N, CA and C of each residue as an Amber inpcrd file, in Angstrom:
protein
   741
 131.2870000 123.5680000 142.2590000 130.4050000 122.4640000 141.8590000
 131.1690000 121.4960000 140.9580000 131.2130000 120.2410000 141.3340000
 131.9500000 119.2450000 140.5840000 131.2210000 118.9160000 139.2820000
 132.0450000 118.7310000 138.2490000 131.4700000 118.3430000 136.9640000
 131.0810000 116.8680000 137.0000000 130.1120000 116.5490000 136.1790000
 129.6250000 115.1630000 136.1520000 130.6520000 114.2660000 135.4770000
 130.9220000 113.1250000 136.1080000 131.8030000 112.1160000 135.5310000
 131.0970000 110.7720000 135.5810000 131.0050000 110.0950000 134.4570000
 130.3790000 108.7640000 134.4770000 131.2300000 107.7850000 135.2770000
 130.5590000 106.7970000 135.8660000 131.2580000 105.8250000 136.7090000
 132.0490000 104.8070000 135.9030000 131.6150000 104.5530000 134.6740000
 132.2730000 103.5210000 133.8820000 132.2540000 103.8930000 132.4160000
 133.1020000 103.1860000 131.6670000 133.1490000 103.4090000 130.2260000
 131.8360000 102.9990000 129.5730000 131.1670000 101.9930000 130.1450000
 129.8730000 101.5640000 129.6170000 128.8360000 102.6660000 129.8140000
 128.8700000 103.2760000 130.9980000 127.9300000 104.3660000 131.2680000
 128.1760000 105.5430000 130.3370000 129.4460000 105.8750000 130.0990000
 129.7670000 106.9570000 129.1720000 129.2740000 106.6330000 127.7660000
 129.4290000 105.3790000 127.3560000 128.9460000 104.9680000 126.0350000
 127.4330000 105.1080000 125.9310000 126.7220000 104.7010000 126.9860000
 125.2660000 104.8200000 126.9810000 124.8250000 106.2800000 126.9550000
 125.5410000 107.1190000 127.7390000 125.2210000 108.5560000 127.7320000
 125.4420000 109.1350000 126.3430000 126.5510000 108.7550000 125.7240000
 126.8320000 109.2490000 124.3800000 125.7870000 108.8050000 123.3760000
 125.4070000 107.5310000 123.4470000 124.3850000 107.0260000 122.5310000
 123.0650000 107.7650000 122.7320000 122.7120000 108.0090000 123.9980000
 121.4600000 108.7170000 124.2940000 121.4910000 110.1380000 123.7560000
 122.6060000 110.8310000 123.9540000 122.7060000 112.2160000 123.4930000
 122.6650000 112.3100000 121.9670000 123.2730000 111.3390000 121.3040000
 123.2620000 111.3510000 119.8390000 121.8780000 110.9900000 119.3060000
 121.2360000 109.9950000 119.9440000 119.9530000 109.5080000 119.4350000
 118.7890000 110.4120000 119.8210000 118.9100000 111.1210000 120.9590000
 117.7700000 111.9090000 121.4710000 117.2390000 112.9270000 120.4640000
 118.0920000 113.7980000 119.8620000 117.5340000 114.7710000 118.8960000
 116.9140000 114.1090000 117.6780000 117.5090000 112.9820000 117.2360000
 116.9430000 112.2910000 116.0760000 115.5970000 111.6650000 116.4160000
 115.5130000 111.0950000 117.6220000 114.2340000 110.5080000 118.0570000
 113.1840000 111.5960000 118.2210000 113.5970000 112.7420000 118.8130000
 112.6550000 113.8630000 118.9810000 112.1460000 114.3560000 117.6300000
 113.0670000 114.4590000 116.6540000 112.6590000 114.8900000 115.3120000
 111.7020000 113.8910000 114.6860000 111.9740000 112.6030000 114.8930000
 111.0960000 111.5630000 114.3450000 109.7010000 111.6430000 114.9720000
 109.6550000 111.8650000 116.2850000 108.3590000 111.9640000 116.9710000
 107.5830000 113.1750000 116.4620000 108.2680000 114.3200000 116.3470000
 107.6030000 115.5270000 115.8410000 107.0970000 115.3180000 114.4140000
 107.8850000 114.6170000 113.6190000 107.4650000 114.3400000 112.2410000
 106.2330000 113.4530000 112.2130000 106.2390000 112.4070000 113.0520000
 105.0890000 111.5100000 113.1040000 103.8350000 112.2480000 113.5570000
 103.9940000 113.1400000 114.5470000 102.8420000 113.9190000 115.0220000
 102.3050000 114.8110000 113.9040000 103.2130000 115.4880000 113.1980000
 102.7970000 116.3760000 112.1030000 102.1080000 115.6040000 110.9830000
 102.6810000 114.4460000 110.6410000 102.0890000 113.6360000 109.5710000
 100.7310000 113.0930000 109.9970000 100.6210000 112.6870000 111.2700000
  99.3370000 112.1710000 111.7550000  98.2630000 113.2560000 111.7200000
  98.6390000 114.4610000 112.1630000  97.6840000 115.5720000 112.1090000
  97.2950000 115.8800000 110.6700000  98.2880000 115.8360000 109.7880000
  98.0180000 116.0920000 108.3800000  97.0810000 115.0300000 107.8170000
  97.3050000 113.7780000 108.2050000  96.4600000 112.6880000 107.7170000
  95.0200000 112.8490000 108.2010000  94.8700000 113.2090000 109.4970000
  93.5250000 113.4010000 110.0430000  92.8250000 114.5800000 109.3720000
  93.5820000 115.6710000 109.1750000  93.0020000 116.8350000 108.5080000
  92.5960000 116.4950000 107.0780000  93.4400000 115.7340000 106.3940000
  93.1310000 115.3440000 105.0200000  91.8970000 114.4540000 104.9790000
  91.8470000 113.4990000 105.9090000  90.6940000 112.5960000 105.9460000
  89.4010000 113.3720000 106.1940000  89.4650000 114.3150000 107.1560000
  88.2780000 115.1090000 107.4840000  87.8750000 115.9980000 106.3080000
  88.8820000 116.5770000 105.6620000  88.5850000 117.4670000 104.5320000
  88.0090000 116.6970000 103.3550000  88.6000000 115.5280000 103.0700000
  88.0910000 114.7140000 101.9520000  86.6630000 114.2740000 102.2190000
  86.3920000 113.8660000 103.4660000  85.0240000 113.4730000 103.8270000
  84.0760000 114.6570000 103.6790000  84.5250000 115.8350000 104.1330000
  83.6910000 117.0360000 104.0190000  83.4410000 117.3910000 102.5600000
  84.4800000 117.2600000 101.7150000  84.3270000 117.5820000 100.2920000
  83.3320000 116.6310000  99.6240000  83.4730000 115.3470000  99.9290000
  82.5710000 114.3550000  99.3450000  81.1300000 114.6030000  99.7750000
  80.9440000 114.8450000 101.0550000  79.5950000 115.1080000 101.5600000
  79.0330000 116.3980000 100.9890000  79.9030000 117.3990000 100.7970000
  79.4410000 118.6760000 100.2430000  78.8640000 118.5110000  98.8480000
  79.5610000 117.7510000  98.0010000  79.0590000 117.5050000  96.6410000
  77.7640000 116.7060000  96.6860000  77.7360000 115.6730000  97.5240000
  76.5330000 114.8460000  97.6350000  75.3400000 115.6640000  98.1210000
  75.5810000 116.5260000  99.1250000  74.4930000 117.3490000  99.6580000
  74.0220000 118.3660000  98.6260000  74.9450000 118.9330000  97.8620000
  74.5640000 119.8820000  96.8150000  73.6660000 119.2160000  95.7760000
  74.0570000 118.0180000  95.3590000  73.2470000 117.2830000  94.3830000
  71.8920000 116.8940000  94.9710000  71.9070000 116.4670000  96.2150000
  70.6490000 116.0900000  96.8630000  69.7460000 117.3080000  97.0330000
  70.3430000 118.4410000  97.3610000  69.5460000 119.6590000  97.5400000
  68.8930000 120.0710000  96.2270000  69.6380000 119.9500000  95.1160000
  69.0610000 120.2850000  93.8240000  67.8790000 119.3880000  93.4740000
  68.0080000 118.1020000  93.7870000  66.9250000 117.1590000  93.5180000
  65.7000000 117.4710000  94.3740000  65.9200000 117.6920000  95.6720000
  64.7970000 117.9730000  96.5720000  64.1190000 119.2920000  96.2150000
  64.9030000 120.2430000  95.7520000  64.3540000 121.5460000  95.3860000
  63.4130000 121.4160000  94.1870000  63.8170000 120.6110000  93.2050000
  62.9630000 120.3900000  92.0300000  61.6580000 119.7070000  92.4380000
  61.7750000 118.7020000  93.3100000  60.5830000 117.9940000  93.7810000
  59.6620000 118.9330000  94.5580000  60.2490000 119.7930000  95.3970000
  59.4460000 120.7270000  96.1850000  58.6710000 121.6870000  95.2720000
  59.3560000 122.2030000  94.2560000  58.6790000 123.1060000  93.3330000
  57.5550000 122.3810000  92.5880000  57.8150000 121.1490000  92.1660000
  56.7990000 120.3880000  91.4310000  55.5650000 120.1540000  92.2930000
  55.7730000 119.7450000  93.5600000  54.6320000 119.5110000  94.4490000
  53.9010000 120.8130000  94.7680000  54.6510000 121.9140000  94.8870000
  54.0110000 123.1960000  95.1720000  53.0870000 123.6040000  94.0190000
  53.5510000 123.4870000  92.8030000  52.7360000 123.8640000  91.6480000
  51.5310000 122.9320000  91.5010000  51.7570000 121.6320000  91.7470000
  50.6320000 120.6940000  91.6690000  49.5840000 120.9880000  92.7360000
  50.0490000 121.3180000  93.9310000  49.0890000 121.6050000  95.0020000
  48.2980000 122.8750000  94.6980000  48.9960000 123.9190000  94.2090000
  48.2960000 125.1640000  93.8980000  47.2700000 124.9740000  92.7800000
  47.5260000 123.9920000  91.9250000  46.5980000 123.7300000  90.8340000
  45.4480000 122.8210000  91.2660000  45.7470000 121.7620000  92.0520000
  44.7550000 120.7450000  92.3760000  44.1770000 120.8630000  93.7860000
  44.8540000 121.5800000  94.6640000  44.4210000 121.7230000  96.0730000
  44.2380000 120.3510000  96.7360000  45.1760000 119.4350000  96.4400000
  45.0970000 118.0730000  96.9720000  45.9180000 117.9880000  98.2650000
  45.2820000 117.5150000  99.3460000  45.9490000 117.4270000 100.6450000
  47.1310000 116.4530000 100.6090000  47.0070000 115.3710000  99.8200000
  48.0960000 114.4000000  99.7260000  49.3360000 115.0310000  99.0820000
  49.1050000 115.8590000  98.0790000  50.2230000 116.5420000  97.4250000
  50.8560000 117.5460000  98.3820000  50.0040000 118.2200000  99.1770000
  50.5340000 119.1630000 100.1690000  51.4080000 118.4400000 101.1950000
  51.0180000 117.2170000 101.5580000  51.8270000 116.4260000 102.4960000
  53.1950000 116.1200000 101.8900000  53.2150000 115.7810000 100.6000000
  54.4930000 115.5330000  99.9280000  55.3360000 116.8080000  99.8730000
  54.6740000 117.9390000  99.6650000  55.3730000 119.2250000  99.6580000
  56.0200000 119.4980000 101.0150000  55.3120000 119.2290000 102.0880000
  55.8690000 119.4190000 103.4350000  57.0560000 118.4920000 103.6840000
  56.9410000 117.2590000 103.1960000  58.0530000 116.3080000 103.3740000
  59.3030000 116.7960000 102.6400000  59.1240000 117.3500000 101.4490000
  60.2730000 117.8830000 100.7190000  60.8700000 119.0750000 101.4550000
  60.0030000 119.8960000 102.0450000  60.4810000 121.0300000 102.8360000
  61.3600000 120.5440000 103.9930000  60.9310000 119.5090000 104.6980000
  61.7050000 118.9620000 105.8170000  63.0130000 118.3520000 105.3250000
  62.9680000 117.6970000 104.1790000  64.1870000 117.1260000 103.6130000
  65.2110000 118.2240000 103.3260000  64.7360000 119.3190000 102.7460000
  65.6340000 120.4320000 102.4360000  66.2210000 121.0260000 103.7040000
  65.4100000 121.1560000 104.7530000  65.9260000 121.6930000 106.0190000
  67.0110000 120.7890000 106.5950000  66.8170000 119.4950000 106.4850000
  67.8180000 118.5540000 106.9950000  69.1200000 118.6510000 106.1930000
  68.9860000 118.7930000 104.8700000  70.1710000 118.9230000 104.0220000
  70.9400000 120.1950000 104.3730000  70.2150000 121.2790000 104.5980000
  70.8600000 122.5470000 104.9540000  71.5910000 122.4420000 106.2920000
  70.9720000 121.7620000 107.2640000  71.6320000 121.5700000 108.5610000
  72.8860000 120.7290000 108.4180000  72.8150000 119.6920000 107.5850000
  73.9950000 118.8530000 107.3500000  75.0980000 119.6570000 106.6640000
  74.7070000 120.5370000 105.7650000  75.6700000 121.3870000 105.0690000
  76.4210000 122.2730000 106.0570000  75.6930000 122.8450000 107.0010000
  76.3080000 123.7690000 107.9580000  77.3020000 123.0730000 108.8850000
  77.1790000 121.7610000 109.0330000  78.0930000 121.0310000 109.9110000
  79.4210000 120.7040000 109.2260000  79.5270000 120.9730000 107.9250000
  80.7510000 120.6750000 107.1850000  81.7290000 121.8370000 107.2760000
  82.9380000 121.5990000 106.7120000  83.9300000 122.6730000 106.6240000
  83.5420000 123.5630000 105.4490000  82.9890000 124.7310000 105.7340000
  82.5620000 125.6380000 104.6750000  83.1710000 127.0150000 104.9180000
  83.3590000 127.7460000 103.8260000  83.9180000 129.0890000 103.9520000
  82.7930000 130.1160000 104.0890000  83.1820000 131.3740000 104.1760000
  82.2070000 132.4440000 104.4240000  81.2550000 132.6250000 103.2480000
  81.7760000 132.5030000 102.0220000  80.9160000 132.6790000 100.8370000
  79.8390000 131.5950000 100.7760000  80.2490000 130.3690000 100.9970000
  79.2910000 129.2620000 100.9630000  78.2700000 129.3950000 102.0850000
  78.7120000 129.8460000 103.2360000  77.7930000 130.0440000 104.3550000
  76.7490000 131.1170000 104.0360000  77.1800000 132.1830000 103.3480000
  76.2490000 133.2520000 102.9790000  75.2030000 132.7500000 101.9760000
  75.6320000 131.9350000 101.0170000  74.6790000 131.3860000 100.0350000
  73.7010000 130.4400000 100.7260000  74.2050000 129.6360000 101.6530000
  73.3270000 128.7420000 102.4070000  72.2620000 129.5340000 103.1630000
  72.6800000 130.6260000 103.7760000  71.7260000 131.4550000 104.5230000
  70.6770000 132.0540000 103.5750000  71.1190000 132.5350000 102.4270000
  70.1980000 133.1280000 101.4560000  69.2310000 132.0800000 100.9260000
  69.7560000 130.8940000 100.6210000  68.9190000 129.7990000 100.1340000
  67.8820000 129.4090000 101.1840000  68.3230000 129.2910000 102.4460000
  67.4280000 128.8950000 103.5290000  66.3100000 129.9210000 103.7190000
  66.6590000 131.2030000 103.6500000  65.6540000 132.2660000 103.8270000
  64.6240000 132.2440000 102.7040000  65.0880000 132.0850000 101.4560000
  64.1610000 132.0760000 100.3290000  63.2800000 130.8300000 100.3640000
  63.8640000 129.6920000 100.7300000  63.0760000 128.4610000 100.8130000
  61.9870000 128.5910000 101.8760000  62.3440000 129.1900000 103.0220000
  61.3560000 129.3970000 104.0850000  60.2600000 130.3590000 103.6140000
  60.6510000 131.3500000 102.8310000  59.6770000 132.3170000 102.3020000
  58.7010000 131.6290000 101.3440000  59.2140000 130.7880000 100.4600000
  58.3480000 130.0650000  99.5300000  57.4300000 129.0930000 100.2650000
  57.9580000 128.4540000 101.2760000  57.1350000 127.5430000 102.0800000
  55.9970000 128.3200000 102.7410000  56.2910000 129.5250000 103.2040000
  55.2580000 130.3580000 103.8150000  54.2000000 130.7670000 102.7820000
  54.6410000 131.0580000 101.5410000  53.6910000 131.4130000 100.4850000
  52.6990000 130.2780000 100.2300000  53.2110000 129.0690000 100.1270000
  52.3440000 127.9200000  99.8380000  51.4000000 127.6620000 101.0130000
  51.8990000 127.8310000 102.2250000  51.0290000 127.6810000 103.3990000
  49.9170000 128.7240000 103.3930000  50.2670000 129.9570000 102.9920000
  49.2510000 131.0050000 102.9060000  48.2220000 130.6680000 101.8390000
  48.6820000 130.1200000 100.7220000  47.7560000 129.7340000  99.6580000
  46.8440000 128.6130000 100.1220000  47.3280000 127.7370000 100.9850000
  46.5020000 126.6540000 101.5110000  45.3490000 127.2070000 102.3530000
  45.6900000 128.2980000 103.0810000  44.6670000 128.8830000 103.9430000
  43.7590000 129.8420000 103.1690000  44.3690000 130.6700000 102.2840000
  43.6060000 131.7140000 101.5990000  43.1490000 131.2920000 100.2010000
  43.8050000 130.2770000  99.6560000  43.3680000 129.7350000  98.3770000
  43.9680000 130.3780000  97.1590000  44.9640000 131.2960000  97.3180000
  45.5600000 131.9120000  96.1350000  46.9840000 132.3720000  96.4580000
  47.7880000 132.4940000  95.3920000  49.1710000 132.9580000  95.4900000
  49.5060000 133.6300000  94.1760000  50.2580000 134.7120000  94.2260000
  50.5570000 135.4670000  93.0110000  51.6020000 134.7470000  92.1740000
  51.6120000 135.0710000  90.8750000  52.6170000 134.4820000  89.9770000
  54.0220000 134.9270000  90.3690000  54.1520000 136.1500000  90.8350000
  55.4720000 136.6500000  91.2320000  56.0470000 135.8240000  92.3830000
  55.1540000 135.4370000  93.2770000  55.6090000 134.6510000  94.4240000
  56.0070000 133.2400000  94.0120000  55.1730000 132.5880000  93.2080000
  55.4900000 131.2200000  92.8010000  56.7010000 131.1860000  91.8710000
  56.9340000 132.2830000  91.1230000  58.0840000 132.3180000  90.2220000
  59.4090000 132.4690000  90.9700000  59.3120000 132.7240000  92.2600000
  60.5470000 132.8040000  93.0520000  61.2250000 131.4390000  93.1970000
  60.5170000 130.3670000  92.7990000  61.1800000 129.0670000  92.7540000
  62.3280000 129.0840000  91.7380000  62.2120000 129.9370000  90.7210000
  63.3210000 130.0920000  89.7710000  64.5470000 130.6910000  90.4480000
  64.2970000 131.6720000  91.3430000  65.4060000 132.2490000  92.1100000
  66.0420000 131.1990000  93.0140000  65.1940000 130.3190000  93.5550000
  65.7130000 129.2590000  94.4210000  66.5810000 128.2910000  93.6070000
  66.1700000 128.0000000  92.3760000  66.9720000 127.1370000  91.5070000
  68.3120000 127.7850000  91.1860000  68.2810000 129.0900000  90.9620000
  69.5190000 129.8090000  90.6950000  70.4580000 129.7390000  91.8970000
  69.8990000 129.9050000  93.1020000  70.7090000 129.7900000  94.3180000
  71.2620000 128.3760000  94.4850000  70.4710000 127.3920000  94.0710000
  70.9530000 126.0140000  94.1360000  72.1670000 125.7990000  93.2450000
  72.1380000 126.3980000  92.0460000  73.2910000 126.2810000  91.1520000
  74.5000000 127.0310000  91.7130000  74.2370000 128.1880000  92.3010000
  75.3240000 128.9350000  92.9590000  75.9160000 128.1300000  94.1110000
  75.0510000 127.4260000  94.8140000  75.5010000 126.6120000  95.9470000
  76.4170000 125.4900000  95.4750000  76.0550000 124.8690000  94.3490000
  76.8890000 123.7990000  93.8080000  78.2420000 124.3390000  93.3530000
  78.2170000 125.5080000  92.7160000  79.4700000 126.1310000  92.2790000
  80.3240000 126.5260000  93.4760000  79.6840000 127.1180000  94.4890000
  80.4290000 127.5170000  95.6920000  81.0070000 126.3080000  96.4050000
  80.2910000 125.1850000  96.3640000  80.8150000 123.9610000  96.9740000
  82.0810000 123.5070000  96.2470000  82.0730000 123.5980000  94.9330000
  83.2510000 123.2230000  94.1570000  84.4300000 124.1390000  94.4670000
  84.1530000 125.4450000  94.5680000  85.2180000 126.3930000  94.9100000
  85.7320000 126.1560000  96.3210000  84.8120000 125.8140000  97.2290000
  85.2060000 125.5200000  98.6060000  86.1180000 124.2940000  98.6590000
  85.8030000 123.3030000  97.8370000  86.6450000 122.1050000  97.7550000
  88.0420000 122.4670000  97.2610000  88.1050000 123.3230000  96.2330000
  89.4050000 123.7220000  95.7000000  90.2200000 124.4630000  96.7550000
  89.5490000 125.3060000  97.5430000  90.2660000 126.0220000  98.5990000
  90.7820000 125.0610000  99.6660000  89.9910000 124.0490000  99.9850000
  90.4520000 123.0590000 100.9680000  91.6380000 122.2750000 100.4310000
  91.5960000 121.9460000  99.1460000  92.7290000 121.2450000  98.5280000
  93.9760000 122.1230000  98.5760000  93.8050000 123.4130000  98.2670000
  94.9420000 124.3420000  98.3250000  95.5050000 124.4260000  99.7390000
  94.5980000 124.4340000 100.7400000  95.0450000 124.4950000 102.1340000
  95.8310000 123.2430000 102.5150000  95.3700000 122.0790000 102.0560000
  96.0860000 120.8280000 102.3430000  97.4600000 120.8260000 101.6710000
  97.5180000 121.3090000 100.4450000  98.8010000 121.3700000  99.7520000
  99.7590000 122.3320000 100.4540000  99.2190000 123.4500000 100.9260000
 100.0450000 124.4070000 101.6630000 100.5700000 123.7910000 102.9540000
  99.7060000 123.0590000 103.6420000 100.1240000 122.3900000 104.8700000
 101.1950000 121.3400000 104.5880000 101.0580000 120.6160000 103.4920000
 102.0550000 119.6120000 103.1210000 103.4010000 120.2720000 102.8350000
 103.3690000 121.4310000 102.1750000 104.6270000 122.1490000 101.9030000
 105.2660000 122.6280000 103.1970000 104.4450000 123.0600000 104.1520000
 104.9790000 123.4950000 105.4480000 105.6580000 122.3350000 106.1750000
 105.0440000 121.1530000 106.1220000 105.6360000 119.9890000 106.7900000
 106.9510000 119.6090000 106.1110000 106.9830000 119.6410000 104.7740000
 108.2250000 119.3470000 104.0610000 109.3260000 120.3380000 104.4190000
 108.9440000 121.6060000 104.5320000 109.9180000 122.6310000 104.9060000
 110.4240000 122.4020000 106.3260000 109.5120000 122.0300000 107.2340000
 109.9080000 121.7460000 108.6100000 110.8720000 120.5660000 108.6690000
 110.5800000 119.5120000 107.9090000 111.4670000 118.3450000 107.8800000
 112.8400000 118.7120000 107.3210000 112.8520000 119.5600000 106.3190000
 114.1230000 119.9810000 105.7290000 114.9510000 120.7710000 106.7390000
 114.3070000 121.6940000 107.4590000 115.0150000 122.4870000 108.4740000
 115.5130000 121.5960000 109.6010000 114.6720000 120.6530000 110.0380000
 115.0940000 119.7190000 111.0800000 116.3190000 118.9330000 110.6430000
 116.3210000 118.4990000 109.3930000 117.4640000 117.7310000 108.9000000
 118.7270000 118.5850000 108.8760000 118.6030000 119.8480000 108.4250000
 119.7590000 120.7280000 108.3730000 120.3490000 120.9940000 109.7570000
 119.4770000 121.0290000 110.7650000 119.9430000 121.3350000 112.1200000
 120.3860000 120.0850000 112.8670000 119.5520000 119.0510000 112.8510000
 119.7690000 117.9040000 113.7350000 120.8610000 116.9630000 113.2430000
 120.9850000 116.7880000 111.9390000 122.0180000 115.8740000 111.4460000
 123.4260000 116.3650000 111.8010000 123.7690000 117.6560000 111.5850000
 125.0890000 118.1250000 112.0320000 125.2580000 118.0460000 113.5490000
 124.1830000 118.3410000 114.2910000 124.2700000 118.2630000 115.7540000
 124.5590000 116.8260000 116.1880000 123.8120000 115.8720000 115.6270000
 124.0190000 114.4610000 115.9800000 125.4240000 114.0090000 115.5790000
 125.8970000 114.4540000 114.4100000 127.2390000 114.0790000 113.9510000
 128.3030000 114.6560000 114.8770000 128.1140000 115.9170000 115.2990000
 129.0730000 116.5560000 116.2070000 129.0990000 115.8540000 117.5610000
 127.9200000 115.4970000 118.0720000 127.8670000 114.7740000 119.3430000
 128.5270000 113.4080000 119.2330000 128.3390000 112.7530000 118.0890000
 128.9660000 111.4420000 117.8910000 130.4850000 111.5700000 117.9300000
 131.0350000 112.6090000 117.2740000 132.4850000 112.8270000 117.2960000
 132.9640000 113.1390000 118.7090000 132.2120000 114.0100000 119.4120000
 132.5920000 114.3830000 120.7760000 132.6710000 113.1690000 121.6940000
 131.6410000 112.3420000 121.6650000 131.6340000 111.1920000 122.5730000
 132.6190000 110.1120000 122.1270000 132.8900000 110.0520000 120.8310000
 133.9410000 109.1370000 120.3830000 135.2840000 109.5350000 120.9800000
 135.5560000 110.8440000 120.9970000 136.8070000 111.3370000 121.6080000
 136.8210000 111.0690000 123.1060000 135.6780000 111.3490000 123.7720000
 135.6120000 111.1450000 125.2240000 135.7870000 109.6740000 125.5980000
 135.3230000 108.7870000 124.7360000 135.4290000 107.3580000 125.0370000
 136.8230000 106.8150000 124.7100000 137.3840000 107.2290000 123.5720000
 138.6570000 106.6420000 123.1300000 139.8750000 107.2680000 123.8120000
 139.7530000 108.5270000 124.2580000 140.9240000 109.1870000 124.8630000
 141.4430000 108.4550000 126.1090000 140.6020000 108.1430000 127.1070000
 141.1330000 107.4140000 128.2730000 141.6480000 106.0220000 127.9080000
 141.0330000 105.3890000 126.9060000 141.5190000 104.0750000 126.4900000
 142.9150000 104.1900000 125.8780000 143.1500000 105.2510000 125.1240000
 144.4860000 105.4700000 124.5620000 145.4990000 105.7660000 125.6550000
 145.0530000 106.5050000 126.6870000 145.9540000 106.7900000 127.8070000
 146.3590000 105.5050000 128.5320000 145.3810000 104.6110000 128.7410000
 145.6890000 103.3340000 129.3890000 146.6330000 102.5160000 128.5220000
 146.3560000 102.4730000 127.2260000 147.2090000 101.7100000 126.3100000
 148.6280000 102.2660000 126.3010000 148.7560000 103.5940000 126.2820000
 150.0770000 104.2370000 126.2780000 150.8420000 103.9120000 127.5600000
 150.1490000 103.9500000 128.7050000 150.8050000 103.6910000 129.9880000
 151.2920000 102.2560000 130.0780000 150.4620000 101.3240000 129.6320000
 150.8560000  99.9120000 129.6730000 152.0650000  99.6660000 128.7690000
 152.0830000 100.3050000 127.5890000 153.2160000 100.1360000 126.6910000
 154.5070000 100.7010000 127.3010000 154.4000000 101.8390000 127.9920000
 155.5730000 102.4190000 128.6420000 156.1110000 101.4800000 129.7080000
 155.1910000 100.8960000 130.5080000 155.6350000  99.9530000 131.5290000
 156.2550000  98.7160000 130.8930000 155.6750000  98.2920000 129.7960000
 156.2020000  97.0950000 129.1360000 157.5970000  97.2790000 128.5980000
 157.9560000  98.5080000 128.2240000 159.3010000  98.7810000 127.6980000
 160.2970000  99.1030000 128.8040000 159.8090000  99.1490000 130.0800000
 160.7160000  99.4260000 131.1970000 160.9280000 100.8970000 131.4580000
 160.1190000 101.7490000 130.8510000 160.2310000 103.1890000 131.0870000
 159.2830000 103.5600000 132.2240000 159.8600000 103.8540000 133.4190000
 159.0420000 104.1750000 134.6030000 159.1210000 105.6530000 134.9670000
 159.6380000 106.4610000 134.0510000 159.8780000 107.8670000 134.3810000
 158.6260000 108.7450000 134.2740000 157.6720000 108.3410000 133.4960000
 156.4850000 109.1790000 133.2530000 155.3720000 108.8210000 134.2200000
 154.8370000 109.8330000 134.9120000 153.7250000 109.6200000 135.8390000
 152.4870000 109.2100000 135.0500000 151.8370000 108.1560000 135.5470000
 150.6450000 107.6480000 134.8630000 149.4100000 108.3390000 135.4250000
 148.6570000 108.9700000 134.5490000 147.3960000 109.6240000 134.9520000
 146.3850000 109.4340000 133.8260000 145.2530000 108.8550000 134.1660000
 144.1730000 108.6080000 133.2040000 142.9770000 109.4720000 133.5840000
 142.4880000 110.2680000 132.6440000 141.3030000 111.1080000 132.8740000
 140.1350000 110.5660000 132.0760000 138.9990000 110.4490000 132.7100000
 137.8270000 109.9110000 132.0400000 136.8690000 109.3120000 133.0400000
 136.1460000 108.2630000 132.6750000 135.2400000 107.5980000 133.6140000
 135.9940000 107.1050000 134.8470000 135.3050000 106.9880000 135.9630000
 135.9310000 106.6670000 137.2320000 136.6200000 105.3070000 137.2200000
 136.0370000 104.3400000 136.5190000 136.6830000 103.0230000 136.5170000
 138.0290000 103.0660000 135.8130000 138.1530000 103.8750000 134.7460000
 139.4360000 103.9910000 134.0500000 140.4140000 104.8410000 134.8480000
 139.9020000 105.8500000 135.5860000 140.7830000 106.6250000 136.4560000
 141.3510000 105.7420000 137.5580000 140.5180000 104.8660000 138.0980000
 141.0100000 103.9350000 139.1210000 142.0300000 102.9700000 138.5340000
 141.7990000 102.5400000 137.2840000 142.7740000 101.6900000 136.6180000
 144.0920000 102.4400000 136.4380000 144.0010000 103.7250000 136.1140000
 145.2070000 104.5360000 135.9900000 145.9520000 104.6560000 137.3030000
 145.2070000 104.7880000 138.4240000 145.8430000 104.8580000 139.7340000
 146.5650000 103.5530000 140.0630000 145.9920000 102.4330000 139.6920000
 146.6420000 101.1420000 139.9380000 147.9160000 101.0040000 139.0850000
 147.8330000 101.4890000 137.8560000 149.0170000 101.4500000 137.0040000
 150.1200000 102.3610000 137.5560000 149.7230000 103.4890000 138.1150000
 150.7010000 104.3860000 138.7410000 151.3400000 103.7200000 139.9580000
 150.5240000 103.0190000 140.7480000 151.0730000 102.2710000 141.8950000
 152.0530000 101.2090000 141.4010000 151.6830000 100.5220000 140.2810000
 152.5560000  99.4960000 139.7160000 153.8550000 100.1430000 139.2030000
 153.7720000 101.3020000 138.5840000 154.9740000 101.9850000 138.0870000
 155.9240000 102.3110000 139.2140000 155.3580000 102.8230000 140.3300000
 156.2210000 103.1500000 141.4680000 156.8800000 101.9210000 142.0470000
 156.1470000 100.8160000 142.1360000 156.7440000  99.5820000 142.6690000
 157.8520000  99.0840000 141.7640000 157.5760000  99.1290000 140.4270000
 158.5830000  98.6640000 139.4800000 159.8170000  99.5640000 139.4840000
 159.5810000 100.8560000 139.6510000 160.6910000 101.7920000 139.6820000
 161.5650000 101.5640000 140.9160000
C-alpha cells in the first residue's frame, strides 16, 4: 500500500495547518460546550433557588392566612369566611405543586410531603366542622405543627440552595481541571505537529536549493533526487535531467 504524498507544497502546508489546528479547535469546541452547559445549569439553578425562597415565603404567608380564616370560621360560622379559607387552601396547593417542579433534594421533598399531608388533614377537619359544627382543640392546634413545618421548609430550602451552590462550584472545578488537562496534552501535541510539518515542508525546499547551487558551481557529479510533494519531486527530476545534459 502506497503512502500518502501531497501533490504540491501548498497542499502539504494546508495539511500541516489542519493537523496542527484540529486538536486546538476540538479543544476549543469542547470547552465552549462545557461552558455553555455550565451556564445553562447555573441559570436553571439560580432560577430554582430564587423561586424556592419566594415560594417558601409565600407559603408561610398563605399558611398564616389559612389558619386565621379557619379560626374565624370556627368562631363565626360565616360562609364568606369559609370561602376565603378554601381559597387559601387552593393557593397553598398551587404553591406546593410549584415547589415540586423545582430542583429539590430528598430532605426537602420529604418535608413538602409531610406539610402537604398535614395541610390536607387540617382542611378536612375544618370541612368536618362545617358539616358537624364542632372541632376539637387538639385538631385546631395542629396549625402550630403546620407553622413549624413551614419554618422547616424555609430552612430546608436554604440548605438546598447551599447544596446547589456547592454542586455548581464542584462542576466549575471539574471544568477547570478538564481545561488544564487539555492544555497539558494538546499544546505539546500541536507544537510537535508544527515541528514535524515544518521539517516536511522545508526539507524538499532545501534539497532543491542544494541541487541548484551544485549545478551553479559546475559540480555535476551528484545525482539530484528530491523527496517530498509530487510537484517538488517532478522539479527534482527536471533538475536531474538538466544535470545529465550539462554533464
